[in-house]
XYZ file of C-alpha atoms in Angstrom:
766
model
C 150.210 82.466 23.026
C 152.040 85.779 23.328
C 152.594 87.805 20.156
C 156.178 87.679 18.963
C 158.092 90.794 17.966
C 160.772 90.630 15.345
C 163.885 92.645 14.550
C 165.320 92.758 11.029
C 166.745 95.260 8.559
C 165.183 97.029 5.595
C 167.105 98.154 2.541
C 165.404 101.538 2.456
C 167.843 104.153 3.813
C 165.192 105.997 5.798
C 163.579 103.039 7.614
C 164.592 99.985 9.541
C 162.960 97.406 11.782
C 163.874 97.188 15.411
C 162.514 96.116 18.779
C 160.617 99.000 20.424
C 160.497 97.380 23.808
C 164.048 97.612 25.145
C 165.434 99.626 22.232
C 168.142 102.136 23.081
C 167.226 105.804 22.972
C 170.003 108.010 21.674
C 171.786 110.119 24.247
C 169.889 113.294 25.065
C 166.641 112.126 23.419
C 163.395 111.097 25.085
C 160.381 109.182 23.755
C 156.648 109.875 23.895
C 154.631 106.754 23.126
C 150.981 106.315 22.114
C 149.952 102.917 23.443
C 146.185 103.057 22.986
C 144.488 103.698 19.629
C 140.925 103.483 20.952
C 140.023 107.175 21.195
C 138.517 107.606 17.753
C 137.633 110.687 15.761
C 137.330 114.024 17.555
C 136.967 117.257 15.609
C 135.494 119.279 18.470
C 138.850 120.414 19.907
C 142.117 121.492 18.223
C 144.472 118.605 17.378
C 147.066 119.676 19.941
C 144.466 119.504 22.756
C 143.203 116.023 21.953
C 143.759 113.160 24.341
C 146.722 111.038 23.305
C 144.512 108.258 21.903
C 142.174 110.553 19.923
C 142.477 111.445 16.254
C 141.778 114.536 14.165
C 141.608 112.129 11.185
C 140.094 108.637 11.421
C 138.891 107.065 8.182
C 137.894 103.420 7.833
C 139.413 102.473 11.189
C 138.320 99.500 13.270
C 139.124 99.611 17.005
C 137.444 96.441 18.195
C 140.787 94.922 19.167
C 141.584 96.695 22.408
C 144.112 99.490 21.959
C 144.774 98.616 18.305
C 143.768 100.425 15.125
C 143.277 98.453 11.907
C 141.346 98.802 8.622
C 137.589 98.634 9.029
C 135.245 96.294 7.220
C 134.527 97.151 3.608
C 131.565 96.259 1.410
C 130.759 93.750 -1.287
C 127.808 93.957 -3.651
C 125.083 91.431 -2.955
C 124.138 91.234 -6.632
C 126.422 91.069 -9.657
C 124.586 94.071 -11.111
C 122.045 96.563 -9.709
C 118.511 95.196 -9.733
C 117.156 98.669 -10.603
C 119.107 101.545 -12.155
C 116.333 104.153 -11.990
C 117.347 105.453 -8.549
C 118.496 104.648 -5.052
C 116.852 102.274 -2.611
C 113.972 103.946 -0.775
C 113.279 101.507 2.027
C 114.833 98.160 2.941
C 113.390 95.587 5.343
C 113.109 91.933 6.313
C 110.105 89.591 6.274
C 110.603 86.428 8.351
C 107.925 83.723 8.547
C 107.496 81.191 11.307
C 108.103 78.354 8.851
C 111.769 79.400 8.616
C 111.649 81.327 5.335
C 112.727 84.948 5.124
C 112.869 87.667 2.488
C 114.788 90.880 1.948
C 112.538 93.697 0.722
C 113.684 96.830 -1.076
C 111.789 99.610 -2.807
C 113.032 101.651 -5.763
C 110.796 104.241 -7.396
C 107.394 102.658 -7.985
C 108.594 99.070 -7.594
C 108.891 96.755 -4.616
C 111.460 93.973 -4.855
C 111.823 90.762 -2.845
C 114.884 88.571 -2.390
C 114.029 85.159 -0.924
C 117.448 83.513 -1.057
C 116.360 80.089 0.085
C 115.927 76.644 -1.327
C 112.461 75.821 -0.008
C 110.560 72.528 -0.016
C 107.001 72.513 1.355
C 104.889 69.443 2.130
C 101.292 70.487 2.721
C 99.046 68.601 0.308
C 98.121 64.945 0.082
C 100.188 64.511 -3.080
C 103.193 66.084 -1.315
C 102.957 63.686 1.623
C 102.624 60.693 -0.662
C 105.971 61.528 -2.288
C 107.400 60.145 0.954
C 106.894 56.785 2.626
C 105.069 55.676 5.764
C 105.551 52.848 8.236
C 103.526 51.715 11.212
C 100.193 53.374 11.867
C 100.926 56.539 9.874
C 98.423 57.516 7.206
C 98.581 60.243 4.554
C 94.968 59.676 3.494
C 92.975 59.389 6.723
C 92.770 63.191 6.940
C 92.971 65.067 3.622
C 96.173 67.087 3.313
C 97.529 65.898 6.684
C 99.749 63.199 8.098
C 98.374 61.434 11.151
C 98.117 58.057 12.841
C 95.327 55.835 11.671
C 93.851 53.129 13.855
C 90.341 52.208 14.958
C 89.755 53.392 18.483
C 87.988 50.319 19.892
C 86.270 50.946 23.188
C 83.036 48.942 22.722
C 81.309 46.829 20.150
C 77.600 46.778 20.992
C 74.057 47.592 19.912
C 74.057 48.414 16.199
C 77.694 47.263 16.001
C 76.448 43.699 16.237
C 74.691 44.020 12.900
C 78.071 44.815 11.304
C 79.243 41.320 12.149
C 77.851 38.107 10.723
C 75.701 35.453 12.358
C 74.837 31.998 11.103
C 71.330 30.678 10.627
C 70.835 29.995 14.351
C 71.672 33.575 15.461
C 68.981 36.162 16.128
C 70.008 39.893 15.836
C 66.464 41.113 15.789
C 66.583 42.801 19.201
C 68.794 45.908 18.966
C 71.954 45.581 21.031
C 71.581 41.834 21.632
C 72.981 38.624 20.195
C 70.733 35.601 20.920
C 69.878 32.189 19.609
C 66.959 32.019 17.203
C 63.675 30.731 18.576
C 61.944 28.049 16.501
C 58.525 27.494 17.882
C 59.139 27.120 21.616
C 62.718 25.862 21.308
C 65.973 27.808 20.820
C 68.192 26.544 18.020
C 71.705 25.498 19.003
C 74.571 26.088 18.454
C 74.840 29.572 16.864
C 77.949 31.546 15.924
C 78.301 35.318 15.601
C 81.579 36.713 14.164
C 82.624 40.342 14.703
C 83.721 42.677 11.915
C 87.478 43.014 11.451
C 88.805 45.366 14.148
C 91.832 47.576 13.318
C 93.777 47.949 16.558
C 96.279 50.421 15.060
C 99.303 48.616 16.458
C 102.556 48.038 14.615
C 103.645 44.515 15.473
C 103.125 41.480 17.647
C 105.544 42.918 20.198
C 102.877 45.139 21.708
C 100.336 44.228 24.290
C 98.419 43.168 26.078
C 95.218 43.274 24.053
C 92.272 42.203 26.208
C 88.697 41.350 25.278
C 85.766 41.823 27.633
C 82.084 41.039 27.159
C 78.767 41.184 28.926
C 76.479 38.192 28.653
C 73.499 36.674 30.474
C 73.659 32.862 30.687
C 70.414 31.194 31.869
C 70.509 27.590 33.026
C 71.504 25.198 30.286
C 73.255 27.818 28.108
C 76.945 28.469 27.339
C 79.106 31.020 25.551
C 82.494 30.240 24.013
C 84.683 33.117 22.813
C 87.516 32.764 20.279
C 89.867 35.256 18.696
C 92.257 35.347 15.764
C 94.718 37.992 14.514
C 96.287 39.183 11.277
C 99.081 41.574 10.314
C 97.546 42.528 6.973
C 93.833 41.708 7.264
C 94.155 38.816 4.796
C 96.248 36.081 6.347
C 94.868 35.005 9.709
C 96.124 33.021 12.681
C 94.261 29.984 14.057
C 91.367 30.666 16.389
C 92.393 30.844 20.039
C 90.047 30.418 22.978
C 89.460 33.245 25.445
C 88.532 31.544 28.703
C 86.811 34.457 30.422
C 85.908 38.114 30.051
C 89.036 40.274 30.310
C 91.289 37.585 28.859
C 94.311 38.632 26.801
C 94.797 37.777 23.137
C 97.924 35.748 22.483
C 100.364 37.259 19.956
C 98.226 40.280 19.037
C 98.654 41.909 15.636
C 97.150 44.936 13.963
C 93.845 43.269 12.999
C 91.552 41.284 15.308
C 88.450 39.166 14.701
C 86.233 37.688 17.454
C 83.955 34.644 17.374
C 81.128 34.016 19.857
C 79.555 30.523 19.958
C 76.196 30.315 21.791
C 74.673 26.978 22.904
C 71.415 25.948 24.593
C 69.420 22.906 25.687
C 66.492 24.512 23.904
C 64.669 26.151 26.819
C 66.794 29.338 27.107
C 69.281 31.436 25.131
C 72.491 33.240 26.037
C 72.102 37.038 25.702
C 75.294 38.851 24.597
C 74.881 42.616 25.105
C 78.341 44.222 24.976
C 81.903 43.629 23.803
C 84.956 45.836 24.432
C 88.581 45.544 23.346
C 91.370 47.262 25.232
C 94.768 47.932 23.615
C 97.420 48.860 26.138
C 99.753 50.385 23.562
C 100.243 53.697 21.836
C 100.041 53.988 18.091
C 103.353 54.843 16.479
C 104.746 55.267 13.014
C 107.036 57.334 10.810
C 106.727 59.472 7.726
C 109.915 59.837 5.678
C 110.277 62.456 2.952
C 111.494 61.705 -0.524
C 115.148 62.464 -1.314
C 115.758 66.230 -1.508
C 118.611 67.574 -3.630
C 120.145 70.554 -1.788
C 123.279 70.828 -3.943
C 122.233 74.349 -5.010
C 122.151 75.623 -1.427
C 124.944 78.044 -0.574
C 125.180 76.363 2.813
C 124.161 72.709 2.998
C 124.304 72.906 6.806
C 121.668 75.656 6.941
C 118.584 73.418 6.790
C 115.602 74.369 8.942
C 112.563 72.178 9.712
C 109.460 74.299 10.385
C 106.383 72.095 10.952
C 102.775 73.165 11.313
C 101.523 70.415 13.623
C 99.042 69.781 16.414
C 99.900 67.788 19.531
C 97.552 69.701 21.799
C 95.451 66.640 22.578
C 98.410 64.504 23.556
C 101.091 62.444 21.896
C 104.279 63.698 20.294
C 106.020 64.287 16.971
C 109.811 64.050 16.789
C 111.780 65.198 13.726
C 114.991 63.725 12.331
C 117.182 64.221 9.278
C 119.951 62.374 7.471
C 122.177 63.117 4.498
C 124.023 61.379 1.685
C 126.819 62.231 -0.702
C 125.331 60.134 -3.521
C 121.675 59.613 -2.617
C 122.315 55.932 -1.917
C 124.521 55.567 1.146
C 123.040 57.495 4.047
C 124.278 58.840 7.357
C 122.586 57.927 10.607
C 119.406 59.772 11.555
C 120.087 62.946 13.589
C 117.502 64.564 15.829
C 116.500 68.044 14.668
C 117.595 70.710 17.165
C 115.116 72.607 19.311
C 115.403 75.679 17.046
C 114.488 73.580 14.000
C 118.008 73.374 12.573
C 119.129 70.087 11.090
C 122.169 68.403 12.625
C 123.192 65.885 9.959
C 126.559 66.134 8.103
C 126.693 68.535 5.147
C 125.873 66.581 1.978
C 123.930 67.322 -1.226
C 121.090 64.862 -0.529
C 118.791 65.014 2.497
C 115.796 63.160 3.898
C 113.597 64.288 6.775
C 111.598 61.983 9.004
C 108.753 62.503 11.468
C 108.110 59.928 14.197
C 104.534 60.221 15.457
C 103.343 58.729 18.717
C 99.962 58.900 20.439
C 99.470 59.025 24.167
C 97.905 56.064 25.976
C 94.337 57.158 25.283
C 94.799 57.434 21.494
C 91.711 59.635 21.575
C 93.120 62.347 19.283
C 96.343 61.412 17.476
C 98.903 64.130 16.672
C 98.556 65.654 13.202
C 101.085 67.242 10.838
C 99.330 69.800 8.636
C 102.460 70.967 6.788
C 106.218 71.181 7.065
C 108.532 73.684 5.377
C 112.176 72.787 4.812
C 114.595 75.592 3.919
C 118.250 75.930 3.023
C 120.132 79.122 2.222
C 120.362 79.688 -1.514
C 121.726 82.284 -3.919
C 120.477 85.900 -3.616
C 118.263 87.219 -6.422
C 115.896 90.193 -6.520
C 112.441 89.898 -8.094
C 109.911 92.693 -8.605
C 106.597 91.898 -6.878
C 103.346 92.373 -8.758
C 99.775 92.631 -7.524
C 99.752 96.223 -6.224
C 100.417 99.404 -8.191
C 102.673 101.806 -6.304
C 103.101 105.527 -6.825
C 106.668 106.717 -7.398
C 108.132 109.001 -4.755
C 107.126 107.005 -1.702
C 109.403 105.506 0.911
C 108.691 101.846 1.660
C 108.469 100.710 5.285
C 107.620 97.279 6.657
C 106.192 95.473 9.692
C 105.208 91.836 10.324
C 102.199 90.634 12.328
C 100.542 87.219 12.361
C 103.012 85.907 9.771
C 101.903 88.662 7.362
C 104.148 91.405 5.988
C 102.596 94.881 5.966
C 103.944 97.507 3.539
C 103.305 101.259 3.545
C 104.860 103.952 1.343
C 103.271 107.195 2.594
C 101.219 107.647 -0.586
C 99.174 104.562 -1.423
C 96.917 102.245 0.584
C 98.786 99.770 2.831
C 99.506 96.372 1.301
C 100.197 92.862 2.556
C 102.459 90.030 1.409
C 102.376 86.397 2.543
C 105.407 85.172 0.622
C 103.285 84.355 -2.423
C 100.675 87.056 -3.023
C 100.987 90.839 -2.829
C 97.615 92.534 -2.310
C 96.005 95.500 -0.587
C 95.556 95.180 3.171
C 91.928 94.518 4.097
C 89.797 96.040 6.826
C 89.892 99.733 5.795
C 93.319 100.717 7.227
C 94.332 104.389 6.928
C 95.428 105.142 3.380
C 98.733 106.895 2.770
C 100.268 105.987 6.143
C 104.001 106.674 6.227
C 105.207 104.512 9.133
C 104.439 101.019 10.435
C 105.373 99.073 13.558
C 104.138 96.145 15.638
C 103.583 96.823 19.332
C 101.485 95.003 21.971
C 100.402 92.476 19.310
C 98.826 95.216 17.200
C 99.792 96.835 13.938
C 100.399 100.571 14.340
C 100.396 102.985 11.411
C 101.310 106.642 11.658
C 101.340 109.875 9.711
C 99.700 110.670 6.403
C 99.224 113.760 4.273
C 95.715 114.302 5.648
C 96.573 113.342 9.253
C 100.297 114.037 9.786
C 100.014 113.808 13.610
C 97.803 110.720 13.949
C 98.676 107.169 15.045
C 96.237 104.346 14.239
C 96.206 100.858 15.769
C 94.533 97.612 14.698
C 92.719 95.072 16.821
C 95.020 92.574 18.595
C 96.640 90.037 16.252
C 94.512 91.236 13.355
C 96.170 93.708 10.984
C 92.992 93.801 8.905
C 90.650 95.042 11.621
C 90.590 98.832 12.149
C 87.814 100.091 14.431
C 86.924 103.696 13.698
C 88.024 105.038 17.085
C 91.351 103.189 17.230
C 93.615 106.222 16.840
C 95.623 108.698 18.929
C 96.391 112.251 17.839
C 99.850 113.421 18.898
C 99.746 117.175 19.584
C 97.928 117.831 16.295
C 98.019 121.642 16.548
C 101.764 122.155 17.107
C 102.596 122.771 13.433
C 104.735 119.618 13.383
C 104.343 116.136 11.944
C 105.199 112.559 12.890
C 108.554 111.406 11.509
C 108.714 107.859 12.817
C 107.504 105.232 15.285
C 109.515 102.497 16.988
C 108.770 100.067 19.854
C 111.128 100.531 22.808
C 110.806 98.568 26.034
C 107.080 98.549 26.878
C 106.301 101.742 24.987
C 105.769 102.853 21.427
C 107.966 105.885 20.803
C 106.500 108.463 18.414
C 108.870 111.014 16.906
C 107.968 114.398 15.564
C 110.503 116.845 14.146
C 110.707 118.900 17.340
C 109.480 116.559 20.065
C 109.522 112.945 21.229
C 106.502 111.099 22.644
C 105.707 107.707 24.175
C 102.483 105.708 24.057
C 102.185 103.546 27.157
C 99.655 100.890 28.150
C 98.603 97.572 26.682
C 94.928 97.968 25.744
C 92.428 100.461 24.386
C 91.330 101.145 27.940
C 94.721 102.314 29.206
C 96.704 103.609 26.224
C 98.200 106.957 27.234
C 100.303 109.550 25.413
C 103.280 111.133 27.232
C 105.729 113.752 25.973
C 109.273 112.611 26.876
C 111.462 115.231 25.141
C 110.415 118.773 24.286
C 112.482 120.508 21.599
C 114.327 117.309 20.645
C 112.784 115.347 17.833
C 113.738 113.253 14.832
C 114.194 114.793 11.390
C 115.330 111.625 9.564
C 112.629 108.904 9.427
C 115.177 106.181 8.525
C 117.349 106.922 11.552
C 115.566 105.676 14.731
C 117.255 102.495 15.944
C 117.821 100.620 19.209
C 121.467 100.538 20.343
C 123.209 98.353 22.920
C 125.349 100.863 24.793
C 127.266 99.638 27.845
C 124.933 96.610 28.150
C 121.850 98.797 28.197
C 119.466 99.409 25.332
C 119.044 103.004 24.212
C 117.223 104.708 21.390
C 119.339 106.573 18.830
C 118.112 108.962 16.143
C 119.150 111.958 14.066
C 117.845 115.382 15.050
C 118.572 118.897 13.814
C 121.372 119.133 16.384
C 123.000 115.761 15.673
C 122.740 112.150 16.804
C 120.953 111.649 20.120
C 120.887 108.719 22.531
C 118.083 108.411 25.053
C 116.514 105.977 27.503
C 113.398 108.231 27.465
C 114.710 110.016 30.548
C 117.907 111.873 29.674
C 118.870 112.626 26.049
C 122.585 112.807 25.183
C 123.964 114.486 22.058
C 126.476 111.846 20.941
C 127.900 113.772 17.985
C 129.190 116.655 20.081
C 132.820 115.505 19.684
C 132.494 115.676 15.859
C 130.265 118.758 15.813
C 132.388 120.760 13.325
C 132.114 117.873 10.857
C 128.402 117.509 11.541
C 127.692 121.201 10.984
C 129.353 120.875 7.591
C 126.693 118.456 6.374
C 123.835 119.414 4.062
C 121.283 120.253 6.741
C 118.586 120.857 4.139
C 118.796 117.162 3.277
C 119.569 115.754 6.729
C 116.105 114.148 6.583
C 117.678 111.494 4.302
C 120.021 110.275 7.068
C 119.780 106.578 7.952
C 121.023 104.492 10.895
C 121.678 100.818 11.578
C 123.158 98.927 14.528
C 125.075 95.650 14.305
C 127.780 93.975 16.389
C 128.550 96.968 18.647
C 128.680 99.394 15.713
C 126.146 102.141 15.058
C 126.185 103.281 11.413
C 125.010 106.850 10.715
C 124.785 107.683 6.997
C 124.451 111.397 6.235
C 124.627 113.787 3.234
C 127.713 115.946 2.782
C 127.632 119.696 2.190
C 126.257 119.542 -1.367
C 124.913 115.966 -1.431
C 121.206 115.302 -1.928
C 121.365 111.814 -0.384
C 123.751 110.270 2.158
C 127.251 110.069 0.712
C 129.277 109.241 3.846
C 128.800 107.180 6.988
C 129.964 107.741 10.541
C 130.455 104.628 12.653
C 130.044 104.858 16.409
C 131.814 102.117 18.378
C 129.399 101.472 21.238
C 132.025 99.707 23.359
C 134.670 102.433 23.135
C 132.144 105.219 22.502
C 134.110 106.834 19.711
C 133.505 107.794 16.074
C 135.109 106.854 12.798
C 134.249 107.911 9.245
C 133.573 105.839 6.107
C 133.994 108.662 3.587
C 132.454 106.924 0.556
C 129.608 104.855 2.006
C 126.436 106.219 0.341
C 123.791 104.278 2.281
C 120.041 105.001 2.432
C 118.982 102.275 4.880
C 119.934 99.210 6.900
C 118.410 95.818 7.672
C 119.521 92.869 9.808
C 119.036 89.626 7.879
C 119.652 86.011 8.879
C 121.237 83.988 6.120
C 123.576 80.981 5.858
C 123.071 80.309 9.543
C 124.161 83.719 10.767
C 123.002 87.299 10.986
C 124.427 89.972 8.727
C 123.821 93.655 8.194
C 122.453 94.676 4.796
C 123.257 98.145 3.451
C 121.069 99.814 0.806
C 122.663 101.993 -1.871
C 121.417 105.592 -1.851
C 122.009 106.102 -5.584
C 121.104 102.855 -7.343
C 119.145 99.649 -6.746
C 121.852 97.606 -5.054
C 122.387 96.089 -1.610
C 125.700 95.468 0.129
C 127.103 93.166 2.768
C 130.172 93.850 4.871
C 133.460 92.416 3.632
C 136.671 91.923 5.597
C 139.085 92.208 2.680
C 138.174 95.122 0.415
C 135.610 97.818 -0.209
C 133.822 97.018 -3.494
C 137.007 95.304 -4.687
C 139.422 98.120 -3.801
C 141.725 98.462 -0.831
C 140.049 99.852 2.262
C 141.384 103.391 2.611
C 142.515 103.014 6.203
C 143.791 106.386 7.399
C 144.565 107.734 10.855
C 146.429 110.684 12.369
C 147.669 111.168 15.902
C 147.104 114.307 17.932
C 149.692 117.047 17.542
C 152.079 116.185 20.394
C 153.788 119.071 22.164
C 155.742 116.637 24.378
C 154.843 118.521 27.530
C 156.640 121.724 26.503
C 154.429 123.603 24.054
C 156.632 126.714 24.016
C 159.894 124.894 23.261
C 161.175 123.669 19.928
C 161.877 119.926 19.730
C 164.394 118.225 17.514
C 162.713 115.143 16.025
C 165.021 112.167 15.554
C 162.799 109.234 14.641
C 159.288 107.799 14.824
C 158.703 104.180 15.828
C 155.510 102.342 14.861
C 154.553 98.870 16.073
C 152.537 97.134 13.330
C 151.500 93.708 12.104
C 150.203 92.727 8.651
C 147.384 90.246 8.137
C 146.614 88.577 4.813
C 149.320 90.300 2.743
C 152.386 92.459 3.180
C 151.359 95.855 4.464
C 152.296 99.099 2.722
C 152.061 102.000 5.155
C 152.353 105.541 3.887
C 153.679 107.823 6.662
C 153.474 111.609 6.693
C 154.248 114.153 9.391
C 152.411 117.304 10.353
C 154.780 119.764 12.103
C 153.315 122.721 14.001
C 149.736 122.006 12.799
C 150.800 122.869 9.258
C 150.698 120.933 6.001
C 151.565 117.275 5.792
C 155.077 116.369 4.733
C 155.981 114.301 1.704
C 155.202 110.615 2.219
C 157.486 107.783 3.253
C 156.306 104.263 2.374
C 157.328 101.301 4.517
C 156.579 97.593 4.206
C 155.197 95.420 7.005
C 156.005 91.746 6.283
C 153.038 89.379 6.475
C 154.673 86.847 8.778
C 152.442 87.028 11.852
C 155.002 89.078 13.774
C 154.608 92.531 15.315
C 157.297 94.675 13.727
C 158.687 97.979 14.917
C 159.087 100.369 12.000
C 161.751 103.020 12.639
C 161.281 106.060 10.420
C 163.438 109.191 10.225
C 161.300 112.299 9.521
C 164.441 114.210 8.524
C 164.307 112.295 5.212
C 161.298 114.449 4.223
C 162.540 117.668 5.754
C 160.913 117.401 9.186
C 163.749 118.138 11.607
C 162.310 120.246 14.371
C 158.894 121.527 15.484
C 156.915 122.704 18.474
C 154.272 120.017 17.810
C 154.234 116.932 15.629
C 151.406 114.712 14.360
C 151.880 111.395 12.563
C 149.612 110.517 9.625
C 149.349 106.859 8.517
C 147.570 105.351 5.520
C 147.380 101.725 4.359
C 148.011 101.340 0.628
C 147.988 97.544 0.185
C 144.717 95.775 -0.661
C 143.920 92.915 1.689
C 146.776 93.571 4.109
C 144.629 94.772 7.021
C 147.682 96.045 8.861
C 147.231 96.630 12.588
C 148.785 99.663 14.291
C 149.634 98.723 17.878
C 151.450 101.873 19.012
C 153.311 104.967 17.835
C 156.319 106.554 19.564
C 158.225 109.771 18.788
C 161.857 110.200 19.814
C 162.788 113.848 20.312
C 165.069 116.286 22.127
C 163.925 119.570 23.655
C 166.218 122.323 22.423
C 167.725 124.684 24.918
C 166.037 128.045 25.270
C 168.117 131.011 24.192
C 168.691 133.954 26.504
C 166.699 136.991 25.505
């Protein structure tokens, strides 16, 4: 639906609302209109030489709506109070396990904190499984600590198996593997009956079949064999005996348990000789395990449930997972199949049950097994200090995950590991004091230490606790430089030094190779390397001495050139504290101002429009991308105190987002002529609350005028604000810039376009 534009009157004498499109320009006046606000911040050129859509001032501006400028996202604190007040966060990361659980990690001083904001239920022990219920052939006791199908695999009853049955006084079991009549003198006794042991067929009901019985017997002249069968559902109550007329005959109305009876007769001269029995069940074993009722009322998102089983179906068969929910724990929804990604699909309710349906294949040789299942829902955030390893203060924590194990380094102490329960030192003699960690080609890579600042070590494949002595690469060790970071990119591991950039290629010890990709361009801020999606292609971005670089390992581009005067005003002695993060087309670059010791401001690069904006008060030391409540979010670490932030659409830490923008200094195509300024027209729309725009004017690149405040009604309409600069003494100028600031919290006013109505004054004769 097209956006409506509204015309109305304001009581303020210096403003009114009108319709820009089709409005009447006063006689003798012309209008210059800015219709695209996507240019972003540019401090490289003078304001009067900017492109029309560029800005000499751009604070807290979001340009993701094409051609429109509006307040950027703010922040909200993740925790009601800082979790550590001794200093800023020195390292933030994410640990995600394959069972669906994930943690936020943050280091402050000599402490490492973990936030595992999930309601987690784990079934992995026999007592856990028995909290639920089973039907069919499922057993929670057949294999300790597992859930599997239980049923006797009956392929043959013979040899010693015969002794497990029972024979009457006329039966002889003395010859191994044979059932015969007993010989008394020279005459065989008759009749004799042998009854098999109870056979568990592992079937659920009488609806399955067929079940067939076969046997091998030798019948000399004058002998007979009669075979009978009976069945039972519970092993106690049995059906009547039924006759099986011949080998291979089917059992009528089969049930789970089967018993066979063999009656041997003779005229006395010979005996039947029964040597083998086999039972064939043409049915798979099936059954279900259903969990107990789980109360998820404390989850922040009751729709966020994840089923993460540890199961084995490699030998055949299948395990299907389902879930259902209830508002009261009594009346339940239907069962919903769990999605392929493990997410539950039932309606959101405070009570949940999970069910596994287990089925064998036709052979039933190795039934599927569930070793454990982890169920998670998103819960409330809370930071907890981890114990088990003593850390030295002054380090910077960095993280990597391999084989479901979190690896932690801090550049001072021995590397550590965390499995979600226990924090301990990493085994296998890894390099102590490593500063950087990454996972590449299924190996853990560690880099840089005080004793070996130019060395990269790598573990054995898939084993972060195996470190052969010769598994290392020295990166130009005699160049007087040191490694400042490692990051996987494409099929390479990129190694940064302060004044150069390197790539390790190859996929095994036999073909690892070191290549220099950029000479004279390195990384000075270890928390800055990040992968950026730029024009649908992935690039590396990092902070160097010269500014922010992009590179595809072929051609480096200095992205901060258009804000170079601002960049050169930073505290270059502390630029090593800069940090970067990329999320939803925005690259965040946090840097220290002229006298700041840690980052105290953040530039935001819009990767779609390739322009900069400034968040003047974002003091951020690191970034992490965390999945929570069913969606990804960017986590920002405070550079001054132990606190983490999330982005917020309404305010910045509870205050109005200080949205502020200024147009270029327009000369209206006649730089040498004086222009008489009549009015300025601004198309704007408020969202969430009435907007309060403060307008100022900058004539001839001088000081800003006194402010004029105008209201933008929150009615969904695009309004044209008509402002007369003469009210604040701006009547004529060679050039004119328009400065706009949003004052109202939560309004999120959009600026669609700006137009200036002016008249070029006649030149006087000299």
